[in-house]
Amino acid sequence: MNPIDIFSFGQERVTVNSLDNLIKFSRYNPNKPHLFLDCLELTEDFGIDKDTVIYPKDTVLSRQGMEKLLLLKKSSPRLKFEFQIKLSQILLERLRGQIHGHFQALLEKRKRMEPYGGFFSNLENNLRPVLESLLDDDKITLTLYKLFLLSELSKPKRVVFFFDHPFEVALFSLSIALSEGYSNIIQNNNDKLVEIAMTGLFHNYGALASIDKILGEREGDRLQAYWEAVRNSWRLLGKLELGAKVTDSIRCLCEYSMNKLEFIQSKQWPAVMANIVLVAIVFLQKERGLFGNPQPVKLVADQLSGRAMEGGFSDLAVQCLTTGLNLRYLFDFYYMLKDLSRECPYSSAVAYPLAGYKSPTLFVCRKTVRECPYLESTRTAVYLVKDQGELERGKYYRCNLLTPQLMTFYEKHYEEIKDSAS
């Protein structure tokens, strides 16, 4: 069964097609009475048949009423339970409060973790107006309430991470967007922040609809199945009416999953949003371990910085993320490599081994330019038995022009490198 089909909704009512789903929707728990939504008003009679009404129209379900329904189910297991709930403003406000609370709980949890203490500082004053605008749309409110319920109720624990993922992507994306690097682009425009939040929240909605099937795949096939489900989710997203800019932004993310990276260099607003959200998505997938083992924050930031240098992610989005996490030196490191390599007059300098920030690195000459005065040809620096990046197997000599500058940076950040390696 599609896990997001806890309930369906129209303009005036919510339809809940089983007692189990009504329990989920209402958050009925005899051990936690404070969670119960005590504002569920029936828009139609509920009964065994047309002559035997258990609860008439306009009844507001109570906890005692839920207990009565559970006893009825036990005595009549074949009885069809379907409930029509009035979509009242009271109910919508309660649902909005639940969603606000979930965002806040995730934010507070992250703030207590290293190195996120200061990362969300700009978001704290901006989150409420963003959420108020976002949740002004009833369809979005009801859809996010589904995801909140599934996060709260899902077992095993790993599945919870997938339903929390869009909420966390939204939080991280907003924090990146509110950083100084994007100030001239965002310009404190709440509408733009809302669109970023929407892109983050609904980018993987189609995958969540089939998450059990995806996690049933072999571990190495799950990520591909996940993005295939995302790309096939337009029917579900169409019902939400997210708007052309958000839809185009999610389309860019789908293109990324097919290795179409043209949008990364685009200055169009949907592409800018996609670049912000993409960095948040990939960072959290790796840090949470959604498709493998969880990875340390510094290692993930290292990977993102390296890929940004190669054109695989937006420079600005990665720079804002690493700066916010006090890991700016990682981003600087990769761009120093890029800048240093440009200083070679023969376009032959290659950093080695480029296998992560915490590896000792030097520059070697890819072309073995004998006339270069900086080529240390008196001894072999590296001998590769197999191809590695730009370097084919064979022997290579150290570059005495660029290596000293690189080692200076390495020595300056020795403590950070040591911490990253631990």
CSV table of C-alpha atoms in Angstrom, one decimal:
chain,number,residue,atom,x,y,z
A,1,MET,CA,0.0,0.0,0.0
A,2,ASN,CA,1.2,3.5,-0.7
A,3,PRO,CA,2.3,4.8,2.7
A,4,ILE,CA,1.2,8.4,2.0
A,5,ASP,CA,-2.4,7.3,1.5
A,6,ILE,CA,-3.3,7.8,5.2
A,7,PHE,CA,-6.1,10.0,4.1
A,8,SER,CA,-7.3,12.0,1.1
A,9,PHE,CA,-8.8,15.4,1.0
A,10,GLY,CA,-11.0,17.8,-1.0
A,11,GLN,CA,-12.0,21.4,-0.5
A,12,GLU,CA,-14.4,20.7,2.4
A,13,ARG,CA,-13.5,17.3,3.9
A,14,VAL,CA,-10.9,14.8,4.7
A,15,THR,CA,-11.7,11.1,3.9
A,16,VAL,CA,-10.1,8.5,6.1
A,17,ASN,CA,-10.8,5.0,4.8
A,18,SER,CA,-10.0,2.8,7.8
A,19,LEU,CA,-10.0,2.9,11.6
A,20,ASP,CA,-6.3,2.3,11.7
A,21,ASN,CA,-5.8,5.4,9.6
A,22,LEU,CA,-8.2,7.4,11.7
A,23,ILE,CA,-6.1,6.5,14.7
A,24,LYS,CA,-3.0,7.8,12.9
A,25,PHE,CA,-4.7,10.9,11.7
A,26,SER,CA,-6.1,11.8,15.1
A,27,ARG,CA,-2.9,10.7,16.9
A,28,TYR,CA,-5.0,8.7,19.3
A,29,ASN,CA,-2.9,7.0,21.9
A,30,PRO,CA,-4.4,6.0,25.3
A,31,ASN,CA,-1.0,6.5,26.9
A,32,LYS,CA,-0.5,10.0,25.4
A,33,PRO,CA,-3.9,11.7,25.7
A,34,HIS,CA,-2.4,15.2,25.1
A,35,LEU,CA,-1.6,14.3,21.5
A,36,PHE,CA,-5.2,13.6,20.5
A,37,LEU,CA,-6.8,15.9,17.9
A,38,ASP,CA,-10.1,16.6,19.7
A,39,CYS,CA,-11.6,18.7,16.8
A,40,LEU,CA,-12.5,16.0,14.3
A,41,GLU,CA,-16.1,16.7,13.2
A,42,LEU,CA,-18.0,14.2,11.1
A,43,THR,CA,-19.6,15.6,7.9
A,44,GLU,CA,-21.7,12.4,7.4
A,45,ASP,CA,-23.3,9.8,9.6
A,46,PHE,CA,-21.1,6.8,10.5
A,47,GLY,CA,-22.9,3.6,11.2
A,48,ILE,CA,-23.2,-0.2,10.5
A,49,ASP,CA,-25.8,0.5,7.9
A,50,LYS,CA,-28.3,3.2,7.0
A,51,ASP,CA,-30.6,2.2,9.8
A,52,THR,CA,-27.9,1.8,12.5
A,53,VAL,CA,-26.0,5.0,13.1
A,54,ILE,CA,-23.2,4.9,15.6
A,55,TYR,CA,-22.2,8.6,15.3
A,56,PRO,CA,-24.4,11.1,13.5
A,57,LYS,CA,-23.2,13.9,11.3
A,58,ASP,CA,-21.7,16.8,13.2
A,59,THR,CA,-20.4,14.6,16.0
A,60,VAL,CA,-17.0,15.7,17.3
A,61,LEU,CA,-15.0,12.5,18.0
A,62,SER,CA,-13.6,12.2,21.5
A,63,ARG,CA,-11.1,9.8,23.0
A,64,GLN,CA,-14.0,7.8,24.5
A,65,GLY,CA,-15.5,7.7,21.0
A,66,MET,CA,-12.3,6.2,19.6
A,67,GLU,CA,-12.4,3.6,22.3
A,68,LYS,CA,-15.9,2.7,21.3
A,69,LEU,CA,-14.9,2.4,17.6
A,70,LEU,CA,-12.0,0.0,18.6
A,71,LEU,CA,-14.5,-2.2,20.5
A,72,LEU,CA,-16.8,-2.1,17.5
A,73,LYS,CA,-14.0,-3.2,15.2
A,74,LYS,CA,-13.1,-6.0,17.5
A,75,SER,CA,-16.7,-7.3,17.6
A,76,SER,CA,-17.4,-6.7,13.8
A,77,PRO,CA,-14.0,-7.2,12.0
A,78,ARG,CA,-15.7,-7.2,8.6
A,79,LEU,CA,-17.3,-3.8,9.0
A,80,LYS,CA,-16.1,-1.2,6.6
A,81,PHE,CA,-14.8,1.9,8.4
A,82,GLU,CA,-14.8,5.1,6.4
A,83,PHE,CA,-14.9,8.6,7.9
A,84,GLN,CA,-15.7,12.0,6.4
A,85,ILE,CA,-14.1,14.7,8.5
A,86,LYS,CA,-15.0,18.4,8.2
A,87,LEU,CA,-12.0,20.4,6.9
A,88,SER,CA,-12.6,23.2,9.4
A,89,GLN,CA,-10.4,26.1,10.2
A,90,ILE,CA,-10.0,24.8,13.7
A,91,LEU,CA,-8.6,21.5,12.3
A,92,LEU,CA,-6.3,23.3,9.8
A,93,GLU,CA,-4.9,25.5,12.6
A,94,ARG,CA,-4.2,22.4,14.7
A,95,LEU,CA,-2.4,20.7,11.8
A,96,ARG,CA,-0.4,23.8,11.1
A,97,GLY,CA,0.7,23.9,14.8
A,98,GLN,CA,1.8,20.2,14.5
A,99,ILE,CA,3.9,21.0,11.4
A,100,HIS,CA,5.4,24.1,13.0
A,101,GLY,CA,6.3,22.0,16.0
A,102,HIS,CA,8.0,19.3,13.9
A,103,PHE,CA,10.1,21.8,12.1
A,104,GLN,CA,11.1,23.4,15.4
A,105,ALA,CA,11.9,20.0,17.0
A,106,LEU,CA,14.2,19.1,14.1
A,107,LEU,CA,15.9,22.5,14.2
A,108,GLU,CA,16.5,22.4,18.0
A,109,LYS,CA,17.9,18.8,17.6
A,110,ARG,CA,20.3,20.0,15.0
A,111,LYS,CA,21.4,23.0,16.9
A,112,ARG,CA,22.5,20.8,19.8
A,113,MET,CA,24.8,18.8,17.4
A,114,GLU,CA,28.3,19.8,16.3
A,115,PRO,CA,29.0,21.6,14.0
A,116,TYR,CA,25.5,23.0,13.5
A,117,GLY,CA,25.2,25.4,16.5
A,118,GLY,CA,25.7,28.5,14.4
A,119,PHE,CA,24.6,27.3,11.0
A,120,PHE,CA,21.0,28.1,11.6
A,121,SER,CA,21.4,31.5,13.3
A,122,ASN,CA,19.9,33.4,10.4
A,123,LEU,CA,17.1,31.0,10.0
A,124,GLU,CA,15.7,31.2,13.5
A,125,ASN,CA,14.2,34.7,12.9
A,126,ASN,CA,13.0,33.9,9.4
A,127,LEU,CA,11.5,30.4,9.7
A,128,ARG,CA,8.1,31.4,11.2
A,129,PRO,CA,7.1,33.9,8.4
A,130,VAL,CA,8.2,31.3,5.8
A,131,LEU,CA,6.1,28.6,7.4
A,132,GLU,CA,3.1,30.9,7.8
A,133,SER,CA,3.2,31.7,4.1
A,134,LEU,CA,3.8,28.1,3.1
A,135,LEU,CA,1.0,26.7,5.3
A,136,ASP,CA,-1.5,29.3,4.1
A,137,ASP,CA,-2.2,26.7,1.3
A,138,ASP,CA,-4.5,24.1,2.7
A,139,LYS,CA,-3.3,21.4,0.3
A,140,ILE,CA,0.3,21.9,1.3
A,141,THR,CA,-0.7,21.9,5.0
A,142,LEU,CA,-2.5,18.5,4.7
A,143,THR,CA,0.3,17.0,2.6
A,144,LEU,CA,3.0,18.0,5.1
A,145,TYR,CA,0.8,16.7,7.9
A,146,LYS,CA,0.9,13.3,6.2
A,147,LEU,CA,4.7,13.4,6.1
A,148,PHE,CA,4.8,14.5,9.7
A,149,LEU,CA,2.6,11.5,10.7
A,150,LEU,CA,4.7,9.1,8.7
A,151,SER,CA,7.9,10.4,10.4
A,152,GLU,CA,6.3,10.0,13.8
A,153,LEU,CA,4.9,6.5,13.2
A,154,SER,CA,7.3,4.8,10.8
A,155,LYS,CA,9.2,1.7,11.8
A,156,PRO,CA,12.0,0.7,11.5
A,157,LYS,CA,13.9,3.8,12.5
A,158,ARG,CA,15.7,4.1,9.2
A,159,VAL,CA,12.4,4.8,7.4
A,160,VAL,CA,11.9,7.7,9.7
A,161,PHE,CA,15.0,9.3,8.3
A,162,PHE,CA,13.4,9.3,4.8
A,163,PHE,CA,10.2,11.0,6.0
A,164,ASP,CA,12.3,13.6,8.0
A,165,HIS,CA,14.6,14.1,5.0
A,166,PRO,CA,12.4,16.7,3.1
A,167,PHE,CA,11.9,18.7,6.3
A,168,GLU,CA,15.7,18.8,7.0
A,169,VAL,CA,16.4,19.6,3.3
A,170,ALA,CA,14.1,22.6,3.6
A,171,LEU,CA,15.8,23.7,6.8
A,172,PHE,CA,19.3,23.4,5.4
A,173,SER,CA,18.3,24.9,2.1
A,174,LEU,CA,16.8,28.0,3.8
A,175,SER,CA,20.0,28.4,5.9
A,176,ILE,CA,22.1,28.3,2.8
A,177,ALA,CA,19.8,30.8,1.1
A,178,LEU,CA,19.9,33.1,4.1
A,179,SER,CA,23.7,33.2,4.2
A,180,GLU,CA,25.7,36.3,3.2
A,181,GLY,CA,26.7,34.8,-0.2
A,182,TYR,CA,23.0,34.8,-1.4
A,183,SER,CA,22.0,38.2,0.1
A,184,ASN,CA,22.0,40.0,-3.2
A,185,ILE,CA,19.9,37.2,-4.8
A,186,ILE,CA,17.4,36.6,-2.0
A,187,GLN,CA,17.2,40.2,-0.8
A,188,ASN,CA,15.1,39.2,2.2
A,189,ASN,CA,12.3,38.2,-0.2
A,190,ASN,CA,10.0,35.9,1.7
A,191,ASP,CA,8.3,34.6,-1.5
A,192,LYS,CA,11.7,33.3,-2.7
A,193,LEU,CA,12.3,31.6,0.6
A,194,VAL,CA,8.9,30.0,0.5
A,195,GLU,CA,9.7,28.6,-3.0
A,196,ILE,CA,13.0,27.2,-1.8
A,197,ALA,CA,11.2,25.5,1.1
A,198,MET,CA,8.7,24.1,-1.3
A,199,THR,CA,11.4,22.7,-3.6
A,200,GLY,CA,13.1,21.0,-0.6
A,201,LEU,CA,9.9,19.7,0.9
A,202,PHE,CA,8.4,18.1,-2.2
A,203,HIS,CA,11.4,17.2,-4.3
A,204,ASN,CA,11.2,13.5,-3.3
A,205,TYR,CA,7.5,13.2,-2.7
A,206,GLY,CA,7.1,10.5,-5.4
A,207,ALA,CA,9.9,8.4,-3.8
A,208,LEU,CA,8.2,8.6,-0.4
A,209,ALA,CA,5.1,7.2,-1.9
A,210,SER,CA,7.0,4.0,-2.7
A,211,ILE,CA,9.7,4.0,-0.1
A,212,ASP,CA,9.0,0.5,1.1
A,213,LYS,CA,9.5,-0.9,-2.4
A,214,ILE,CA,12.7,1.2,-2.8
A,215,LEU,CA,14.2,-0.1,0.5
A,216,GLY,CA,13.3,-3.6,-0.6
A,217,GLU,CA,15.8,-3.3,-3.5
A,218,ARG,CA,19.4,-4.5,-3.1
A,219,GLU,CA,21.4,-1.8,-1.3
A,220,GLY,CA,23.4,-0.9,-4.4
A,221,ASP,CA,20.2,-0.3,-6.4
A,222,ARG,CA,18.3,1.8,-4.0
A,223,LEU,CA,19.6,5.2,-4.9
A,224,GLN,CA,18.7,4.6,-8.6
A,225,ALA,CA,15.3,3.3,-7.7
A,226,TYR,CA,14.8,6.3,-5.5
A,227,TRP,CA,15.5,8.9,-8.2
A,228,GLU,CA,13.4,6.9,-10.7
A,229,ALA,CA,10.5,7.2,-8.3
A,230,VAL,CA,11.2,11.0,-8.0
A,231,ARG,CA,11.2,11.4,-11.8
A,232,ASN,CA,7.8,9.6,-12.0
A,233,SER,CA,6.1,11.7,-9.4
A,234,TRP,CA,4.7,14.5,-11.6
A,235,ARG,CA,1.1,13.2,-11.2
A,236,LEU,CA,1.3,13.5,-7.4
A,237,LEU,CA,3.1,16.9,-7.5
A,238,GLY,CA,0.5,18.3,-10.0
A,239,LYS,CA,-2.2,17.9,-7.5
A,240,LEU,CA,-0.3,20.3,-5.1
A,241,GLU,CA,-0.1,23.1,-7.7
A,242,LEU,CA,3.3,24.2,-6.5
A,243,GLY,CA,3.8,26.7,-9.3
A,244,ALA,CA,5.9,26.8,-12.4
A,245,LYS,CA,9.1,28.0,-10.7
A,246,VAL,CA,9.1,25.3,-8.1
A,247,THR,CA,8.1,22.6,-10.6
A,248,ASP,CA,11.0,23.7,-12.9
A,249,SER,CA,13.4,23.6,-9.9
A,250,ILE,CA,12.4,20.0,-9.1
A,251,ARG,CA,12.8,19.2,-12.8
A,252,CYS,CA,16.4,20.4,-12.6
A,253,LEU,CA,17.0,18.0,-9.6
A,254,CYS,CA,15.6,15.2,-11.7
A,255,GLU,CA,18.0,16.1,-14.5
A,256,TYR,CA,20.8,16.0,-12.0
A,257,SER,CA,19.9,12.4,-11.3
A,258,MET,CA,20.4,11.6,-15.0
A,259,ASN,CA,23.8,13.4,-15.0
A,260,LYS,CA,22.4,16.4,-16.8
A,261,LEU,CA,24.3,19.3,-15.2
A,262,GLU,CA,23.6,22.3,-17.4
A,263,PHE,CA,21.4,24.0,-14.8
A,264,ILE,CA,24.4,24.2,-12.4
A,265,GLN,CA,25.8,27.2,-14.3
A,266,SER,CA,22.4,28.8,-15.0
A,267,LYS,CA,21.4,32.1,-13.3
A,268,GLN,CA,17.7,31.5,-13.8
A,269,TRP,CA,15.8,31.5,-10.5
A,270,PRO,CA,14.5,27.8,-10.7
A,271,ALA,CA,18.1,26.7,-11.4
A,272,VAL,CA,19.4,28.8,-8.5
A,273,MET,CA,16.9,27.2,-6.2
A,274,ALA,CA,17.8,23.7,-7.5
A,275,ASN,CA,21.5,24.3,-6.8
A,276,ILE,CA,20.8,25.3,-3.2
A,277,VAL,CA,18.5,22.4,-2.6
A,278,LEU,CA,20.8,19.9,-4.4
A,279,VAL,CA,23.7,20.7,-2.1
A,280,ALA,CA,21.4,20.2,1.0
A,281,ILE,CA,20.0,16.9,-0.5
A,282,VAL,CA,23.4,15.4,-1.2
A,283,PHE,CA,24.9,16.6,2.1
A,284,LEU,CA,22.1,15.1,4.2
A,285,GLN,CA,21.9,11.8,2.2
A,286,LYS,CA,25.5,11.2,3.0
A,287,GLU,CA,25.5,12.6,6.5
A,288,ARG,CA,22.4,10.6,7.5
A,289,GLY,CA,23.5,7.5,5.6
A,290,LEU,CA,20.2,7.1,3.6
A,291,PHE,CA,21.9,5.0,1.0
A,292,GLY,CA,24.9,3.6,2.9
A,293,ASN,CA,26.7,4.2,6.1
A,294,PRO,CA,26.5,7.7,7.7
A,295,GLN,CA,29.6,9.8,6.9
A,296,PRO,CA,31.4,12.4,9.1
A,297,VAL,CA,30.4,16.0,8.4
A,298,LYS,CA,33.9,17.0,7.4
A,299,LEU,CA,34.2,14.1,5.0
A,300,VAL,CA,30.9,15.0,3.3
A,301,ALA,CA,31.9,18.7,3.1
A,302,ASP,CA,35.2,17.6,1.6
A,303,GLN,CA,33.5,15.6,-1.1
A,304,LEU,CA,31.1,18.4,-2.0
A,305,SER,CA,34.0,20.9,-2.2
A,306,GLY,CA,35.9,18.6,-4.5
A,307,ARG,CA,32.9,18.1,-6.8
A,308,ALA,CA,32.2,21.8,-6.8
A,309,MET,CA,35.7,22.4,-8.1
A,310,GLU,CA,35.0,19.9,-10.9
A,311,GLY,CA,31.7,21.6,-11.8
A,312,GLY,CA,29.5,19.0,-10.2
A,313,PHE,CA,27.8,21.4,-7.7
A,314,SER,CA,27.3,25.2,-7.4
A,315,ASP,CA,30.4,26.9,-6.1
A,316,LEU,CA,28.3,29.4,-4.2
A,317,ALA,CA,26.0,26.9,-2.6
A,318,VAL,CA,28.9,24.7,-1.4
A,319,GLN,CA,30.8,27.7,-0.2
A,320,CYS,CA,27.8,28.9,1.9
A,321,LEU,CA,27.3,25.5,3.4
A,322,THR,CA,31.0,25.0,4.3
A,323,THR,CA,31.3,28.5,5.7
A,324,GLY,CA,28.2,28.1,7.8
A,325,LEU,CA,29.6,24.9,9.2
A,326,ASN,CA,33.0,26.6,9.9
A,327,LEU,CA,34.6,24.3,7.3
A,328,ARG,CA,35.4,27.1,4.8
A,329,TYR,CA,39.0,25.9,4.7
A,330,LEU,CA,37.9,22.8,2.8
A,331,PHE,CA,36.3,24.8,0.1
A,332,ASP,CA,39.3,27.1,0.0
A,333,PHE,CA,41.6,24.1,-0.3
A,334,TYR,CA,40.1,22.8,-3.5
A,335,TYR,CA,40.0,26.2,-5.1
A,336,MET,CA,43.5,26.8,-4.1
A,337,LEU,CA,44.4,23.5,-6.0
A,338,LYS,CA,42.5,24.8,-9.0
A,339,ASP,CA,44.2,28.2,-8.9
A,340,LEU,CA,47.7,26.7,-8.4
A,341,SER,CA,47.3,24.4,-11.3
A,342,ARG,CA,46.6,27.4,-13.5
A,343,GLU,CA,50.0,28.8,-12.6
A,344,CYS,CA,51.8,26.0,-14.5
A,345,PRO,CA,53.0,27.5,-17.8
A,346,TYR,CA,52.7,24.1,-19.5
A,347,SER,CA,49.2,23.2,-18.2
A,348,SER,CA,50.8,20.0,-16.8
A,349,ALA,CA,50.5,20.3,-13.0
A,350,VAL,CA,48.2,17.8,-11.3
A,351,ALA,CA,47.6,17.5,-7.6
A,352,TYR,CA,48.4,14.1,-6.1
A,353,PRO,CA,46.9,12.1,-4.5
A,354,LEU,CA,43.6,14.0,-4.9
A,355,ALA,CA,41.7,11.5,-2.8
A,356,GLY,CA,40.3,13.8,-0.1
A,357,TYR,CA,41.3,16.8,1.9
A,358,LYS,CA,43.0,14.8,4.7
A,359,SER,CA,45.5,13.2,2.3
A,360,PRO,CA,49.0,14.7,2.1
A,361,THR,CA,49.2,16.3,-1.4
A,362,LEU,CA,51.8,17.5,-3.8
A,363,PHE,CA,51.9,18.5,-7.4
A,364,VAL,CA,53.4,16.3,-10.1
A,365,CYS,CA,54.0,17.0,-13.8
A,366,ARG,CA,51.6,15.1,-16.0
A,367,LYS,CA,53.5,15.7,-19.2
A,368,THR,CA,57.1,15.4,-17.8
A,369,VAL,CA,58.2,18.7,-19.3
A,370,ARG,CA,62.0,18.4,-19.3
A,371,GLU,CA,62.7,22.0,-20.1
A,372,CYS,CA,60.7,23.3,-17.1
A,373,PRO,CA,63.1,24.5,-14.4
A,374,TYR,CA,60.8,23.5,-11.6
A,375,LEU,CA,60.6,19.8,-12.6
A,376,GLU,CA,62.4,17.7,-10.0
A,377,SER,CA,63.7,15.0,-12.3
A,378,THR,CA,66.5,13.7,-10.2
A,379,ARG,CA,64.2,11.2,-8.5
A,380,THR,CA,60.8,9.8,-9.2
A,381,ALA,CA,58.1,11.3,-7.0
A,382,VAL,CA,55.2,8.9,-7.8
A,383,TYR,CA,54.9,5.6,-9.6
A,384,LEU,CA,51.4,4.6,-10.4
A,385,VAL,CA,50.5,1.0,-11.1
A,386,LYS,CA,47.0,1.9,-12.4
A,387,ASP,CA,45.3,5.0,-13.7
A,388,GLN,CA,44.2,7.6,-11.1
A,389,GLY,CA,42.1,10.6,-12.2
A,390,GLU,CA,44.0,12.6,-14.9
A,391,LEU,CA,47.2,10.5,-14.4
A,392,GLU,CA,47.7,7.3,-16.3
A,393,ARG,CA,49.8,4.5,-14.8
A,394,GLY,CA,53.5,5.3,-14.9
A,395,LYS,CA,56.1,7.5,-13.2
A,396,TYR,CA,55.7,11.2,-12.4
A,397,TYR,CA,58.0,13.9,-11.1
A,398,ARG,CA,57.4,16.5,-8.4
A,399,CYS,CA,56.7,20.1,-9.3
A,400,ASN,CA,58.9,22.4,-7.2
A,401,LEU,CA,56.9,25.5,-8.2
A,402,LEU,CA,53.5,24.6,-6.8
A,403,THR,CA,54.2,21.9,-4.2
A,404,PRO,CA,55.8,24.3,-1.6
A,405,GLN,CA,52.7,26.6,-1.7
A,406,LEU,CA,50.4,23.6,-1.2
A,407,MET,CA,52.5,22.3,1.7
A,408,THR,CA,52.3,25.7,3.4
A,409,PHE,CA,48.5,25.5,3.3
A,410,TYR,CA,48.6,21.9,4.6
A,411,GLU,CA,50.8,22.9,7.5
A,412,LYS,CA,48.6,25.9,8.4
A,413,HIS,CA,45.6,23.7,8.7
A,414,TYR,CA,47.3,20.7,10.2
A,415,GLU,CA,45.0,20.6,13.2
A,416,GLU,CA,41.9,20.6,11.0
A,417,ILE,CA,43.4,17.9,8.8
A,418,LYS,CA,44.2,15.8,11.9
A,419,ASP,CA,40.7,16.2,13.2
A,420,SER,CA,39.2,15.2,9.8
A,421,ALA,CA,41.3,12.1,9.8
A,422,SER,CA,40.2,11.0,13.2
